[in-house]
XYZ file of C-alpha atoms in Angstrom:
296
model
C -24.901 27.667 0.914
C -25.943 25.330 3.732
C -24.194 25.328 7.095
C -21.065 23.198 7.213
C -20.924 20.449 9.827
C -17.202 19.743 10.125
C -17.635 16.934 12.646
C -20.055 15.079 10.395
C -17.841 15.695 7.356
C -14.791 14.388 9.222
C -16.565 11.305 10.583
C -17.667 10.199 7.115
C -14.233 10.700 5.539
C -12.389 9.042 8.399
C -14.658 6.002 8.221
C -13.948 5.682 4.511
C -10.193 6.050 5.028
C -10.113 3.527 7.876
C -12.025 0.960 5.838
C -9.710 1.417 2.861
C -6.550 1.223 4.976
C -7.773 -1.931 6.679
C -8.484 -3.449 3.255
C -5.169 -2.472 1.655
C -2.781 -3.028 4.582
C -3.171 -6.785 4.793
C -1.897 -9.113 7.503
C -0.744 -11.920 5.213
C 2.840 -10.707 4.708
C 5.562 -13.168 5.830
C 6.200 -13.828 9.525
C 5.129 -10.801 11.644
C 5.542 -8.207 8.899
C 1.846 -7.772 8.094
C 0.908 -7.516 11.764
C 3.591 -4.872 12.307
C 2.373 -2.886 9.296
C -1.219 -2.926 10.512
C -0.088 -2.059 14.050
C 1.721 0.990 12.683
C -1.180 2.255 10.587
C -4.577 1.251 11.941
C -6.613 2.644 14.848
C -4.576 5.703 15.636
C -3.511 9.165 14.553
C -5.327 12.297 13.462
C -5.393 11.287 9.771
C -4.768 14.938 8.909
C -2.991 14.162 5.656
C -5.814 11.994 4.262
C -8.353 14.620 5.289
C -6.369 17.315 3.470
C -6.286 15.209 0.309
C -10.028 14.572 0.392
C -10.956 18.149 1.297
C -8.875 19.569 -1.545
C -10.216 17.039 -4.037
C -13.743 18.022 -3.099
C -12.874 21.709 -3.454
C -11.660 21.116 -7.020
C -14.452 18.594 -7.747
C -11.926 15.926 -8.598
C -11.822 12.136 -8.949
C -12.868 10.765 -5.561
C -11.475 7.266 -6.093
C -8.076 8.707 -6.968
C -8.280 10.955 -3.916
C -9.119 8.069 -1.582
C -6.079 6.179 -2.816
C -3.932 9.299 -2.497
C -5.296 9.902 0.993
C -4.316 6.412 2.115
C -0.933 6.667 0.405
C -0.063 9.830 2.331
C -1.004 8.123 5.585
C 1.170 5.112 4.756
C 4.145 7.386 4.073
C 3.481 9.242 7.313
C 3.189 5.979 9.247
C 6.398 4.566 7.794
C 8.247 7.762 8.723
C 7.038 7.483 12.318
C 8.117 3.841 12.536
C 11.620 4.751 11.391
C 11.837 8.011 13.378
C 10.985 6.186 16.602
C 13.784 3.639 16.224
C 16.910 3.742 18.422
C 19.076 4.969 15.538
C 16.941 8.119 15.319
C 14.712 9.416 18.133
C 14.675 6.207 20.216
C 11.087 6.708 21.365
C 8.978 4.170 23.231
C 5.457 5.621 22.843
C 3.468 6.515 19.724
C -0.277 7.048 19.348
C -0.758 5.985 22.944
C 0.866 2.559 22.578
C 4.390 1.078 22.418
C 6.288 2.000 19.275
C 6.627 -0.630 16.554
C 10.237 -1.532 17.343
C 9.276 -2.059 20.998
C 6.345 -4.293 20.066
C 7.946 -6.239 17.197
C 11.719 -5.694 17.388
C 13.985 -3.361 15.439
C 14.463 -5.528 12.339
C 10.734 -6.078 11.822
C 10.055 -2.378 12.443
C 12.591 -1.408 9.793
C 11.041 -3.799 7.278
C 7.505 -2.681 8.168
C 8.457 0.908 7.375
C 10.025 -0.158 4.080
C 6.944 -2.174 3.146
C 4.544 0.648 4.016
C 6.486 3.026 1.798
C 6.348 0.602 -1.121
C 2.645 -0.073 -0.557
C 1.866 3.649 -0.772
C 2.973 3.731 -4.405
C 1.306 0.430 -5.216
C -2.003 1.849 -3.980
C -1.561 4.910 -6.196
C -1.251 2.789 -9.341
C -4.244 0.425 -9.612
C -4.636 -1.536 -12.835
C -8.399 -1.775 -13.108
C -9.908 1.505 -11.905
C -11.031 4.636 -13.712
C -7.994 6.700 -12.767
C -6.116 8.035 -15.795
C -2.483 6.977 -16.100
C -1.302 10.595 -16.218
C -3.099 11.280 -12.924
C -1.546 8.224 -11.304
C 1.914 9.320 -12.458
C 1.431 12.867 -11.186
C 0.251 11.641 -7.798
C 3.285 9.359 -7.512
C 5.628 12.212 -8.377
C 4.040 14.578 -5.856
C 4.218 11.988 -3.096
C 7.796 10.956 -3.901
C 8.944 14.572 -3.872
C 7.186 15.281 -0.569
C 8.686 12.184 1.063
C 12.211 12.147 -0.333
C 15.457 14.066 0.026
C 13.842 17.332 -1.054
C 11.040 16.793 1.476
C 10.456 14.748 4.609
C 13.616 12.601 4.531
C 15.793 15.631 3.845
C 14.211 17.466 6.763
C 14.804 14.514 9.064
C 18.464 14.475 8.037
C 18.764 18.147 8.975
C 16.960 17.462 12.249
C 19.372 14.695 13.234
C 22.352 16.882 12.344
C 20.965 19.795 14.391
C 20.879 18.133 17.826
C 22.704 20.382 20.273
C 23.136 23.149 17.688
C 21.704 26.644 17.898
C 19.683 27.249 14.723
C 18.352 30.658 13.764
C 14.729 31.102 12.765
C 15.454 30.852 9.045
C 17.332 27.576 9.512
C 14.641 26.161 11.787
C 11.904 26.999 9.306
C 13.871 25.481 6.426
C 14.188 22.235 8.402
C 10.498 22.039 9.281
C 9.307 23.073 5.823
C 10.879 19.799 4.705
C 10.507 17.469 7.690
C 6.856 18.197 8.511
C 5.562 20.699 5.995
C 6.407 18.922 2.753
C 4.065 15.962 3.269
C 1.233 18.164 4.550
C 1.617 20.511 1.610
C 1.972 17.511 -0.674
C -1.324 16.145 0.630
C -3.066 19.363 -0.426
C -1.448 19.276 -3.847
C -2.303 15.608 -4.360
C -5.939 16.424 -3.675
C -5.759 19.213 -6.237
C -4.080 16.863 -8.745
C -7.181 14.654 -8.626
C -8.999 17.378 -10.552
C -8.385 20.353 -12.808
C -7.281 23.683 -11.311
C -6.046 26.982 -12.669
C -2.461 28.102 -12.108
C -3.766 30.742 -9.691
C -5.650 28.165 -7.639
C -2.628 25.837 -7.605
C -0.362 28.604 -6.306
C -2.889 29.556 -3.641
C -3.198 25.934 -2.493
C 0.604 25.699 -2.484
C 0.713 28.696 -0.122
C -2.084 27.287 2.025
C -0.243 23.984 2.376
C 3.026 25.707 3.266
C 1.417 27.830 5.989
C -0.555 24.901 7.361
C 2.482 22.620 7.405
C 4.605 25.070 9.353
C 1.730 25.879 11.709
C 1.403 22.177 12.502
C 5.048 22.020 13.561
C 4.897 25.207 15.615
C 1.888 23.853 17.514
C 3.690 20.512 17.907
C 6.599 22.335 19.541
C 4.184 24.196 21.817
C 2.394 21.016 22.870
C 5.704 19.291 23.564
C 6.192 21.666 26.507
C 2.574 22.293 27.553
C 0.872 18.859 27.319
C 1.529 15.532 29.032
C 2.321 12.201 27.392
C -1.158 10.791 27.982
C -2.745 13.710 26.133
C -0.218 13.674 23.306
C -0.142 9.906 22.859
C 3.646 10.194 22.590
C 6.480 11.145 24.907
C 6.111 14.754 26.079
C 9.200 16.904 26.522
C 11.381 14.694 24.340
C 12.654 17.561 22.172
C 14.075 19.398 25.165
C 15.427 16.159 26.618
C 17.185 15.416 23.313
C 18.489 19.005 23.031
C 16.677 19.564 19.738
C 16.016 23.069 18.417
C 12.318 23.992 18.475
C 10.219 27.103 17.998
C 9.641 27.325 21.738
C 13.342 27.049 22.534
C 14.114 29.712 19.919
C 11.189 32.142 20.218
C 9.704 31.346 23.616
C 6.166 30.177 24.281
C 4.289 33.455 23.762
C 5.965 34.316 20.466
C 5.431 30.752 19.262
C 1.708 30.994 20.035
C 1.548 34.292 18.137
C 3.459 32.800 15.190
C 0.982 29.928 14.945
C -1.847 32.452 14.644
C 0.077 34.384 11.986
C 0.480 31.198 9.951
C -3.223 30.438 10.366
C -4.038 33.891 8.970
C -1.722 33.246 6.016
C -3.504 29.968 5.289
C -6.887 31.704 5.360
C -5.640 34.450 3.049
C -4.398 31.857 0.591
C -7.818 30.186 0.529
C -9.462 33.578 -0.026
C -7.555 33.995 -3.271
C -7.761 30.412 -4.584
C -11.022 31.092 -6.428
C -12.546 27.727 -5.493
C -16.231 27.706 -4.657
C -16.261 25.720 -1.409
C -13.169 25.529 0.810
C -14.978 25.216 4.146
C -13.386 21.859 4.947
C -9.914 23.267 4.262
C -10.636 26.232 6.538
C -11.882 23.944 9.286
C -8.809 21.702 8.984
C -6.521 24.714 9.414
C -8.474 25.715 12.505
C -8.153 22.164 13.839
C -4.377 22.208 13.315
C -3.812 25.456 15.155
C -6.217 24.821 18.044
C -5.598 21.132 18.646
C -4.616 19.732 22.058
C -2.621 16.730 20.881
């Protein structure tokens, strides 16, 4: 097997995702809505969720066109969640991806509508009328995304997060919150990539475990960076969790134990890939490494 160039792999996939997002998130919505949607989505972010979809699809040798649409749909759901999370009724944040948040740039009402429209567009993208994507695959992708984003996933986790301000959570409670708030959409991205092809039950369960470990690792590292990096590096407000009295892994475990836990989760993700039985999972391994060792 030839050497794997992760940077080259990432550059090609990101270019494809950016082009598709720019094509599908159009500016011709009424008033400022289209501009706000594009502002929220384009030219920013790590695009981790799209990369996970594409990497998993490639590992299962699936339908690339379906995976590209799924990749963009996960990013639209992620972007809408950030728009809403940043609003005054939730986290009241002023900085996201190195620029003013959407409600600062466009006003609260337009930001709310932009988030709503991005969520709807995600499912529209997953259900094209004239492409070679079987109807059963489209339906399965919609179900996976809806479950990852809804009350049993991201939205449910955010509800727990808002209710936990100023409360002392134990480690089990904290993990349950983050498995939903952050982990569900990351894990869902892996599963959506797998759903673009055919996999055995054993491979599906291994990818499920990989996604769960990766999703929690992402949040643990996020908590670490919130206390070790500055706002310019993060592209968002540093230290906001402590300022808002939110429970985090660092506040619960301390910095050193949190760093060790991130490495434990990385090892779990690697073990899951070892048992998935798929021929080439180098991109998935590299993405896990990127998550755990990132600086922003």
